[in-house]
Coordinates of C-alpha atoms and ligand atoms in Angstrom, one line a residue:
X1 CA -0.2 -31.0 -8.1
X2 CA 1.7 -33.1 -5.5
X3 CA 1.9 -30.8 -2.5
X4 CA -0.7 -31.9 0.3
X5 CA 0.1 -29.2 2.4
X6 CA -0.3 -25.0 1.9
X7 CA 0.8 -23.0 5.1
X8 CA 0.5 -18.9 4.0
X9 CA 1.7 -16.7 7.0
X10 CA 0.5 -13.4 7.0
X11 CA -3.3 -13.0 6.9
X12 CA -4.0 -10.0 4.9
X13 CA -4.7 -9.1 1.3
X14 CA -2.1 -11.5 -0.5
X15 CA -2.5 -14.1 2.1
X16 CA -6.1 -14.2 1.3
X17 CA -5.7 -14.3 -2.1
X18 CA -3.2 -16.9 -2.0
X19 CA -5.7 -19.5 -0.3
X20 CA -8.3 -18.2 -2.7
X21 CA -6.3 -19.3 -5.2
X22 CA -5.0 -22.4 -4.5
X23 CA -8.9 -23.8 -3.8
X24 CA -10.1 -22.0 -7.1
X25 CA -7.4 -23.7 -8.8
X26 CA -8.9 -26.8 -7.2
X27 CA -6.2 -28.3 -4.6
X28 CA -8.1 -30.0 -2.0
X29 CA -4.9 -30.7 0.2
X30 CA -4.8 -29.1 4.1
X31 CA -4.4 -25.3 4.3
X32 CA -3.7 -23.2 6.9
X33 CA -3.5 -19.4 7.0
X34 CA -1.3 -18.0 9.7
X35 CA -2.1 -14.3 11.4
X36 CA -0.1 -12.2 13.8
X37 CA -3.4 -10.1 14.3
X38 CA -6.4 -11.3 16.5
X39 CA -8.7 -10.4 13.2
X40 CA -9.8 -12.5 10.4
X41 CA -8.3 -10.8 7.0
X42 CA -9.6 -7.2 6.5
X43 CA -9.0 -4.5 4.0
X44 CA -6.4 -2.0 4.7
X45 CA -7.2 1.3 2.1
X46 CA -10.4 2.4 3.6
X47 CA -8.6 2.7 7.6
X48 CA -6.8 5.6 6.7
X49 CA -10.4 7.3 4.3
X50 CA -13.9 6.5 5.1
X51 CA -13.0 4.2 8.5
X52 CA -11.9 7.7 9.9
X53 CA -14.2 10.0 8.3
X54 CA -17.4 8.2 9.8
X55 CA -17.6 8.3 13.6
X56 CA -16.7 5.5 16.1
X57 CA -20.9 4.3 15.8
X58 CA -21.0 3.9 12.0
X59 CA -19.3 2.5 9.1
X60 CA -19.0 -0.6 7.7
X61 CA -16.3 -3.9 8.6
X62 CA -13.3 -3.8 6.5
X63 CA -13.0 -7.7 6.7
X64 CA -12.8 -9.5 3.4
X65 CA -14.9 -12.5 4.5
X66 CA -16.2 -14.2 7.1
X67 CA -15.1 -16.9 9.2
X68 CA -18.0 -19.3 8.1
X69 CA -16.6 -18.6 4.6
X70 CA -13.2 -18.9 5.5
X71 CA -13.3 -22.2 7.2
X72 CA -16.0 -24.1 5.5
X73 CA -15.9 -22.8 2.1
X74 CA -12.5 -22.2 1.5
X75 CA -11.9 -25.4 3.9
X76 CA -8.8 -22.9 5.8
X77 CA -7.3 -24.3 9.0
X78 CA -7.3 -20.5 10.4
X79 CA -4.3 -19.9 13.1
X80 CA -4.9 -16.2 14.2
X81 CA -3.7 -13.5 17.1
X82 CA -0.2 -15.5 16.5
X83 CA 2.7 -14.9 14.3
X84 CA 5.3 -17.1 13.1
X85 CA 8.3 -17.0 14.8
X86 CA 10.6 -19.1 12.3
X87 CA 11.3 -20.8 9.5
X88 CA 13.3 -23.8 8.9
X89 CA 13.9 -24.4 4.9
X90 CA 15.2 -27.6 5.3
X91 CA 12.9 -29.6 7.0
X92 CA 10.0 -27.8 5.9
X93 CA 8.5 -26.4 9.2
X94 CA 7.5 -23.0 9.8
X95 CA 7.5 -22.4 13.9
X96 CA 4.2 -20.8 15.3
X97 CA 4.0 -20.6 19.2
X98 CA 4.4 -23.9 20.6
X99 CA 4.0 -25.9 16.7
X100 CA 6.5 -26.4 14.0
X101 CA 4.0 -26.7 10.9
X102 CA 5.3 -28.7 8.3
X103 CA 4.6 -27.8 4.6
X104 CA 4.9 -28.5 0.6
X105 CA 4.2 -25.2 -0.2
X106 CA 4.7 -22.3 1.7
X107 CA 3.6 -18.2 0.8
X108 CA 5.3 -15.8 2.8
X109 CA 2.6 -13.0 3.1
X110 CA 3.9 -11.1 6.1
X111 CA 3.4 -7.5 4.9
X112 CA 4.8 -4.6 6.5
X113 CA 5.1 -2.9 9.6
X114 CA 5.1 0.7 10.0
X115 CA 7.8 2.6 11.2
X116 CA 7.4 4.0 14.7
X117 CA 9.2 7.4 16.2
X118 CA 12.0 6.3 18.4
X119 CA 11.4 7.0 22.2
X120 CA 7.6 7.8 21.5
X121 CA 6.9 4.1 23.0
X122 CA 4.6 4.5 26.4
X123 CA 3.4 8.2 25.4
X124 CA -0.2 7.7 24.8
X125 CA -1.8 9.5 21.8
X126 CA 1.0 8.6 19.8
X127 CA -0.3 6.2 16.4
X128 CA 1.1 4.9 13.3
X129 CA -1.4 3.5 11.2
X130 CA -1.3 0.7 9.8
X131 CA -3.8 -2.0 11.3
X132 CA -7.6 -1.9 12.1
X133 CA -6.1 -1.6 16.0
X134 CA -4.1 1.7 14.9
X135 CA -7.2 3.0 12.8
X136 CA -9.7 1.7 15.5
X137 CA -7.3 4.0 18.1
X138 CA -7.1 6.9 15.9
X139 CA -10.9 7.7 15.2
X140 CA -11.8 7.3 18.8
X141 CA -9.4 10.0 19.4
X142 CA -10.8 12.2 16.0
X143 CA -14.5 11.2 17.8
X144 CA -13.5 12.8 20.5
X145 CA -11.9 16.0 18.9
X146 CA -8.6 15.8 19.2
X147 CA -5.8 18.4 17.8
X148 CA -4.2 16.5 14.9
X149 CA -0.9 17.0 14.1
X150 CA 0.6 14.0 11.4
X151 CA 4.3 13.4 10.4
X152 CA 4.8 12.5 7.0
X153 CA 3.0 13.6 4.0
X154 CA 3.1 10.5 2.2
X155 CA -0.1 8.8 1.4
X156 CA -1.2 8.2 4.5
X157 CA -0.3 11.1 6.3
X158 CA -2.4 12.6 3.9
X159 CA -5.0 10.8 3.7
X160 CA -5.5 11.0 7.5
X161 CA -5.3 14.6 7.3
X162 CA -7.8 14.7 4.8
X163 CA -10.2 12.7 7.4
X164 CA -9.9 14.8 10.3
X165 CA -10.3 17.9 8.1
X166 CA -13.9 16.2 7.0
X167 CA -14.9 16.4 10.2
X168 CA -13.8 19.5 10.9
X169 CA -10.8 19.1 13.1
X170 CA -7.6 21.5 13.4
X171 CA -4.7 19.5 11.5
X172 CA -0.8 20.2 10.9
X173 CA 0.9 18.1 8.4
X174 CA 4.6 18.0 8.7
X175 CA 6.9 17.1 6.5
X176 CA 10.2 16.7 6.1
X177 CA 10.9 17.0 2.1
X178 CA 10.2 20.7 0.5
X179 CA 7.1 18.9 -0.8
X180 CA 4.7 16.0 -0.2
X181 CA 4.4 12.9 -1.8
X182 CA 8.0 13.3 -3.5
X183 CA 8.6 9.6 -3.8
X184 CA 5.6 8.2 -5.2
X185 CA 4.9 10.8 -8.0
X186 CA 8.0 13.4 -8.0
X187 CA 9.0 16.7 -6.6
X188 CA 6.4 19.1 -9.2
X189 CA 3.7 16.5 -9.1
X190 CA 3.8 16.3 -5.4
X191 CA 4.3 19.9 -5.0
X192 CA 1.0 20.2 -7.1
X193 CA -0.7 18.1 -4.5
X194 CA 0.4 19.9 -1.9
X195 CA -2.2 22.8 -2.6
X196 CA -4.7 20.4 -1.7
X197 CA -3.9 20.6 1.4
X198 CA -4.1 24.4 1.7
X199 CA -7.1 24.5 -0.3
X200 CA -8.9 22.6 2.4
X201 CA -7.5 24.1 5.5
X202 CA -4.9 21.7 6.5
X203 CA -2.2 23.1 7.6
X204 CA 1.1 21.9 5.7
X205 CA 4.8 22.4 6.9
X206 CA 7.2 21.2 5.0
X207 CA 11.0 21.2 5.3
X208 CA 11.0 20.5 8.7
X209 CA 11.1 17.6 11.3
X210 CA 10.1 16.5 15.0
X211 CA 12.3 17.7 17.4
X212 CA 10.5 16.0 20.1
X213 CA 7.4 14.9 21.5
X214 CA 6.4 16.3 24.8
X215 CA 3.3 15.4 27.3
X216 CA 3.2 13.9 30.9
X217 CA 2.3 10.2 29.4
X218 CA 0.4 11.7 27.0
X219 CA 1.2 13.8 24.3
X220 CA 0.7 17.3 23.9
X221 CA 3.2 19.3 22.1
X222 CA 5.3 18.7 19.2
X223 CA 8.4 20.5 18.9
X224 CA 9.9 21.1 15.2
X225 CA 13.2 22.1 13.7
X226 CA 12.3 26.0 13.4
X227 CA 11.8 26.6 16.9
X228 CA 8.0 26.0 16.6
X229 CA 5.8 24.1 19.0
X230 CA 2.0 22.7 17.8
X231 CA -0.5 22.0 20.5
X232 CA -1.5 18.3 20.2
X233 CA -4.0 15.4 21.2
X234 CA -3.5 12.8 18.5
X235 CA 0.0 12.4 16.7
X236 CA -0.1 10.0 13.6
X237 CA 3.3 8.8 12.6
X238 CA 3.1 8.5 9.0
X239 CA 6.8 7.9 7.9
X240 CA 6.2 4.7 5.7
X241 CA 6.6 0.7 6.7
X242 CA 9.5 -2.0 6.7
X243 CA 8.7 -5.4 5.3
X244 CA 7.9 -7.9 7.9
X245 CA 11.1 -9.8 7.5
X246 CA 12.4 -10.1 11.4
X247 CA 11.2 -13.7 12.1
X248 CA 12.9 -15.0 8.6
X249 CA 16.2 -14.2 9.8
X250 CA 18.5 -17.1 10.1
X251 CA 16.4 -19.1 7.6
X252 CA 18.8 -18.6 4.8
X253 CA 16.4 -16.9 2.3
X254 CA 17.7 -13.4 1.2
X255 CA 16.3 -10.4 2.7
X256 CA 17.2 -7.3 1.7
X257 CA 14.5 -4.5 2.1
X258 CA 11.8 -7.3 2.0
X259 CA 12.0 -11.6 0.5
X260 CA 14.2 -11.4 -2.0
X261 CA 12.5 -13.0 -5.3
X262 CA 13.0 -14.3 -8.8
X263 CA 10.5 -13.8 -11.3
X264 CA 8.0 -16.4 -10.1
X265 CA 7.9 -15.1 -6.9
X266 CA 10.1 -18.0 -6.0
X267 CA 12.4 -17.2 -2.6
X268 CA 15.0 -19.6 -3.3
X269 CA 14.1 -22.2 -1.3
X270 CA 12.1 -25.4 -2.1
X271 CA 8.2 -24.6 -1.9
X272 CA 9.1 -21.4 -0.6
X273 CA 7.6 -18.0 -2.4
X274 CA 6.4 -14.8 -0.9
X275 CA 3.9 -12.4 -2.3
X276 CA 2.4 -8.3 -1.4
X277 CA 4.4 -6.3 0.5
X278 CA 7.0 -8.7 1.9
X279 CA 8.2 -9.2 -1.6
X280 CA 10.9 -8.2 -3.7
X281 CA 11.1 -9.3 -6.9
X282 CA 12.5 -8.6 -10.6
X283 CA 9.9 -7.2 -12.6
X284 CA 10.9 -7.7 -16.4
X285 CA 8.5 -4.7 -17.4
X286 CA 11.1 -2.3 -16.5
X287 CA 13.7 -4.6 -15.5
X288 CA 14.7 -4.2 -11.8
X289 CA 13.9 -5.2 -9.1
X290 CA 10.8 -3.6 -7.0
X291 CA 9.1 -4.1 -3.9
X292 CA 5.6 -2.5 -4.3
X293 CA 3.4 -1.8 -1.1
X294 CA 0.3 -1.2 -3.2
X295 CA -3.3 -3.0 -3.1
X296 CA -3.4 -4.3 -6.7
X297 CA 0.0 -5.5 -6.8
X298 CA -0.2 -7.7 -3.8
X299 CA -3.6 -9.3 -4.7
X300 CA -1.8 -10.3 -7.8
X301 CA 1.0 -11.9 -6.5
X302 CA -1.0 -13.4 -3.5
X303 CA -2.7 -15.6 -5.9
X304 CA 0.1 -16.0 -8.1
X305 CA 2.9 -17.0 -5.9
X306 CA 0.6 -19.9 -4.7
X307 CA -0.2 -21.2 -7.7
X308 CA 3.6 -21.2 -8.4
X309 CA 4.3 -22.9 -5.1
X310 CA 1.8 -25.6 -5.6
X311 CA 2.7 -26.2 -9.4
X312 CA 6.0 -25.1 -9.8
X313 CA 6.7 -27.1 -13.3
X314 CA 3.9 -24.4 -14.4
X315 CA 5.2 -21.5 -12.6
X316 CA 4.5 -17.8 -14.7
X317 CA 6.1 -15.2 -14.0
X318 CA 4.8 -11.2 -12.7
X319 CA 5.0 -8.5 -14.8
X320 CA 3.1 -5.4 -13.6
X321 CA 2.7 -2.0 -14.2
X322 CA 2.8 -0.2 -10.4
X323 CA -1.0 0.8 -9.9
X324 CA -1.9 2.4 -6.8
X325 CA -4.9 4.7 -6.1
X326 CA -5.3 7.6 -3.2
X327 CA -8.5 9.7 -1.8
X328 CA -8.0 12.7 -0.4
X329 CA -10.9 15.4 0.5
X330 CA -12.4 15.3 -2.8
X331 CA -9.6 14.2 -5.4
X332 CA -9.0 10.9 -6.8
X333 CA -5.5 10.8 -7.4
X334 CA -4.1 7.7 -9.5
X335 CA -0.5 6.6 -10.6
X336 CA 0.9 4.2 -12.9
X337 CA 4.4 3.0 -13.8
X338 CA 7.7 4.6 -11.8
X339 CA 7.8 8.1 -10.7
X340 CA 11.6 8.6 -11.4
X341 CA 11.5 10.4 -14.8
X342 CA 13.6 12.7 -16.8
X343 CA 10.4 14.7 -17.6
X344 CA 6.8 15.4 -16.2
X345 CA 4.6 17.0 -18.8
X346 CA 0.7 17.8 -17.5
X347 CA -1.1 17.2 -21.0
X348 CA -4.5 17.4 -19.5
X349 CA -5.7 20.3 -17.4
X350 CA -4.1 23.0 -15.5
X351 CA -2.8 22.1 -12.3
X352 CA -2.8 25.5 -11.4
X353 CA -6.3 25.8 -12.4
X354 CA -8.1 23.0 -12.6
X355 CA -9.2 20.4 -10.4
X356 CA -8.9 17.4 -13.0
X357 CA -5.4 16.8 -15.1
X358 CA -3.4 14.1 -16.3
X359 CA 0.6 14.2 -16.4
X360 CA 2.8 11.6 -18.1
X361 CA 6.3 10.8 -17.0
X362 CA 9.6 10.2 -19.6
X363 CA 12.7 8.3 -18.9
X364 CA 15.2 8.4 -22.1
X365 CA 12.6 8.3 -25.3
X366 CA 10.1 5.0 -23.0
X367 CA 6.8 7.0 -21.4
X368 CA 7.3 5.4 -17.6
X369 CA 4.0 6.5 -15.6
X370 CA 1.4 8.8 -15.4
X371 CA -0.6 10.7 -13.0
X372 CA -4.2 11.3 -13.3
X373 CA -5.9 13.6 -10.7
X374 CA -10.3 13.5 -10.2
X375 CA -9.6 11.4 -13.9
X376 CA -11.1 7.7 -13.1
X377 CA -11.1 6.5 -16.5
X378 CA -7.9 7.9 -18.2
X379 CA -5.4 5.7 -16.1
X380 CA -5.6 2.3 -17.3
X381 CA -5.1 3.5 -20.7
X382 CA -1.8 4.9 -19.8
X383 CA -1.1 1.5 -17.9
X384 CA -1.7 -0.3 -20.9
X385 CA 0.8 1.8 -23.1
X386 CA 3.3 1.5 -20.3
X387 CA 3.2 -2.1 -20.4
X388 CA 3.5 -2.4 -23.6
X389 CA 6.8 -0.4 -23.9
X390 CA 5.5 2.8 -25.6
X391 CA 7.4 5.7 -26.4
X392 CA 7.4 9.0 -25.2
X393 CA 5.9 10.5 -28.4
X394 CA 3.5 7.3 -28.9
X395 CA 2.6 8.3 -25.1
X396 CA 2.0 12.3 -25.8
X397 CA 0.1 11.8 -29.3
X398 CA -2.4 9.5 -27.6
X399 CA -2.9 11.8 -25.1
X400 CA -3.4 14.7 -27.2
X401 CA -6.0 12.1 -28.8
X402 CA -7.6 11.6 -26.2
X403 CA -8.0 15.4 -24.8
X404 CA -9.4 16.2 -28.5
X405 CA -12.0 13.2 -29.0
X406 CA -13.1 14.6 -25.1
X407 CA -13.5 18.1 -26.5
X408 CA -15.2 17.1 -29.7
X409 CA -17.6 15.2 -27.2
X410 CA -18.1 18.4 -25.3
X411 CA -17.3 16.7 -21.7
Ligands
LIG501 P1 -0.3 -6.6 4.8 O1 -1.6 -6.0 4.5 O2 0.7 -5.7 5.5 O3 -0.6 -7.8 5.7 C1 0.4 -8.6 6.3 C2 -0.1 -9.4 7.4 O4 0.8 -10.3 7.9 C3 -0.5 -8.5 8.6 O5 -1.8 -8.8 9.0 C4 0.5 -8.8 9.6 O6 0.0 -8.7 11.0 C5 0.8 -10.3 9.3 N1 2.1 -10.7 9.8 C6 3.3 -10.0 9.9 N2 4.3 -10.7 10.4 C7 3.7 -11.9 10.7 C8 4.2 -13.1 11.2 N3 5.5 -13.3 11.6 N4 3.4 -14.2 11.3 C9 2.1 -14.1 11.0 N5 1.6 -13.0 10.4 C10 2.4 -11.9 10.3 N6 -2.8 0.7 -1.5 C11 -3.3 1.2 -2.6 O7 -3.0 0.8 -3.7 N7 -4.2 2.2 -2.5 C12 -4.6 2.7 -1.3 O8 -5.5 3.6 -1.2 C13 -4.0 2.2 -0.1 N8 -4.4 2.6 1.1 C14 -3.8 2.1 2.2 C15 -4.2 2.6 3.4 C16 -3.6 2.1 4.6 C17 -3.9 2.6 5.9 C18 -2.6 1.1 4.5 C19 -1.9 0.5 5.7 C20 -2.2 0.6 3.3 C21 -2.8 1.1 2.1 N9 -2.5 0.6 0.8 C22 -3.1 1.1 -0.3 C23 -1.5 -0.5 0.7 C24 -2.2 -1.9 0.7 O9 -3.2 -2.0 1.7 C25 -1.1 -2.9 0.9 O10 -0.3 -2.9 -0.2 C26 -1.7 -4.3 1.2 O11 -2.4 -4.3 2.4 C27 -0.5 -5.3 1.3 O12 -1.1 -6.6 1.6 P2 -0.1 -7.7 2.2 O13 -1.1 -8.8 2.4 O14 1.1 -7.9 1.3 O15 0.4 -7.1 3.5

């Protein structure tokens, strides 16, 4: 290991996991850990579930670790509550307020930011969620009451909804696809889903956008496209996230819908690699190129892409099955592979009926992803026969396997 010096902007999960890395891996050079948020990395998942289920009083930090830890411990130079401005690939300087930080070994660990509803800046009540400031905002507003209406049905949309409910609160999802969740696990799987909603008193509309936002400098109507207008105290704008690219531009990496990446992570320049949500890389598992915005993924390559940076004759490459993992009211819902199949087949449970089922997903004769609903320890199976290529029929006779060895056990 020659580099001397690690600089990681972006002070989240992959960030994290990147200095993590590099110290377990035993490099004893200078590292420092740059943060466009105030806070010390914390844990995004639980903001949109149990942050916003437990009251304003209660509930425990989502920070990873603490400073003590961070800087003495992990030995982490820790500049926070600034973010990078630039980056200059040539002479090995990344810009942060008045500083140009020089570097060996750079991870680019910026994330994504969440997209906002054009002309809602200034009109209080309005909240995307994607920071502890956006969640801390949000559950003082469910603390005190407010009438929830959410835009988007995606994950977090729904998982918001699925907080306020919990408490008891009035809550309109809208949504502008005929059915929820459509991109992340398909149009019948995401329809399926979309009875949880029902079946736990949220109120879904689907098919239909904002019109408009109304309130004097706060908001309290939404207008949508079928005439209809929803009293409202909170609005949470859950229409997904951009990667966190703005303050590469003019540094000559490629950025197209998040750091564009080669196998190892690598961005193209010398030391330079990017990791989590930021990145976009080929993925030789099914060979294209992804950018994934999920927990497990960017763990992975946090610690991954710096090990590549600071060893680059040793650089491995990431393969990875998509994971990612969703509460909402009382369902554990789980997905593996890619969602864009020629087939869904539910061999496990009725999802008409039943509160617990497993589908699998087909593209040409390969098994691609499966679903598993309130079924904890069926999914990593299915993650293991995607990696390893299986076939639709390899995927379907395990499954009937598995449903008969469950039946024979009597659970
Ligand atoms: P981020 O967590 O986005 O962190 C990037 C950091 O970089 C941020 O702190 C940002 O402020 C900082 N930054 C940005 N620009 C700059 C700059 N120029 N200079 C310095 N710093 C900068 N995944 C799941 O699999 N399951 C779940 O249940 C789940 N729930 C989620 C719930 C919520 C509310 C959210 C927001 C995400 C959830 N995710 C979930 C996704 C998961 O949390 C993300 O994939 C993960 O946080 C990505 O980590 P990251 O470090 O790549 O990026």
């Amino acid at each position: 290991m020659s580099a001397r010096r690690l600089v990681v902007v972006g002070a989240s999960l992959a960030g994290l996991r990147a200095v993590e890395a590099a110290r377990k891996d035993g490099f004893d050079g200078r590292i420092t850990l740059v943060g466009a948020e105030p806070h010390l990395p914390y844990d995004r998942p639980p903001l949109s579930k149990q942050f916003l289920e437990e009251s304003g009083a209660g509930g425990a930090s989502p920070t990873f670790r603490t400073e003590e830890v961070l800087r003495t411990e992990l030995g982490v130079e820790l500049l926070l509550g600034t973010p990078a401005t630039s980056l200059d690939t040539a002479a090995r300087t990344v810009v942060v307020g008045e500083q140009a930080l020089g570097y060996d070994a750079l991870v680019i660990a910026t994330g994504a930011t969440a997209r906002r509803l054009p002309g809602t800046d200034g009109l209080a009540g309005v909240h995307t969620l994607r920071t502890l400031d956006d969640a801390t905002a949000v559950r003082k507003a469910l603390d005190a009451g407010a009438r929830t209406v959410v835009i988007g049905a995606g994950f977090i949309g729904a998982e918001t909804a699925a907080a306020a409910r919990k408490r008891g609160l009035d809550v309109v999802v809208v949504e502008a696809l005929p059915t929820p969740l459509v991109r992340a696990v398909g149009e019948s799987m995401g329809g399926a889903l979309a009875s949880l909603h029902r079946r736990h008193g949220t109120d879904l509309r689907c098919g239909l956008s904002v019109t408009a936002l109304e309130g004097e400098g706060r908001v309290e109507r939404v207008r949508l496209s079928d005439g209809s207008v929803l009293d409202a105290d909170l609005v949470v704008v859950g229409t997904g996230a951009v990667p966190a690219t703005d303050w590469l531009e003019g540094s000559g990496l490629t950025l197209d819908n998040g750091v564009v990446c080669d196998e190892m992570l690598h961005a193209g320049a010398e030391g330079v690699y990017a990791a989590g949500d930021v990145a976009r890389w080929h993925n030789p598992v099914f060979d294209r190129s992804m950018r994934l915005e999920h927990w497990t993924s960017a763990a992975e390559q946090g610690a991954l892409a710096a090990r590549n940076a600071l060893n680059p004759q040793a650089a491995r490459g990431y393969a990875t099955v998509p994971y990612f993992w969703s509460d909402q009211y009382d369902t554990r819902i789980q997905f593996v592979g890619v969602p864009d199949a020629d087939e869904i087949t539910v061999v496990e449970g009725d999802i008409e009926r039943d509160r617990l089922w497993v589908a699998l997903y087909r593209a040409g004769d390969r098994l691609v992803g499966a679903l598993a609903v309130n079924r904890p320890t069926e999914i990593m199976k299915y993650r293991g026969l995607v990696a390893r290529h299986a076939t639709w029929v390899e995927g379907l006779t395990f499954a009937r396997s598995r449903v008969k060895s469950r039946q024979t056990a009597g659970v």
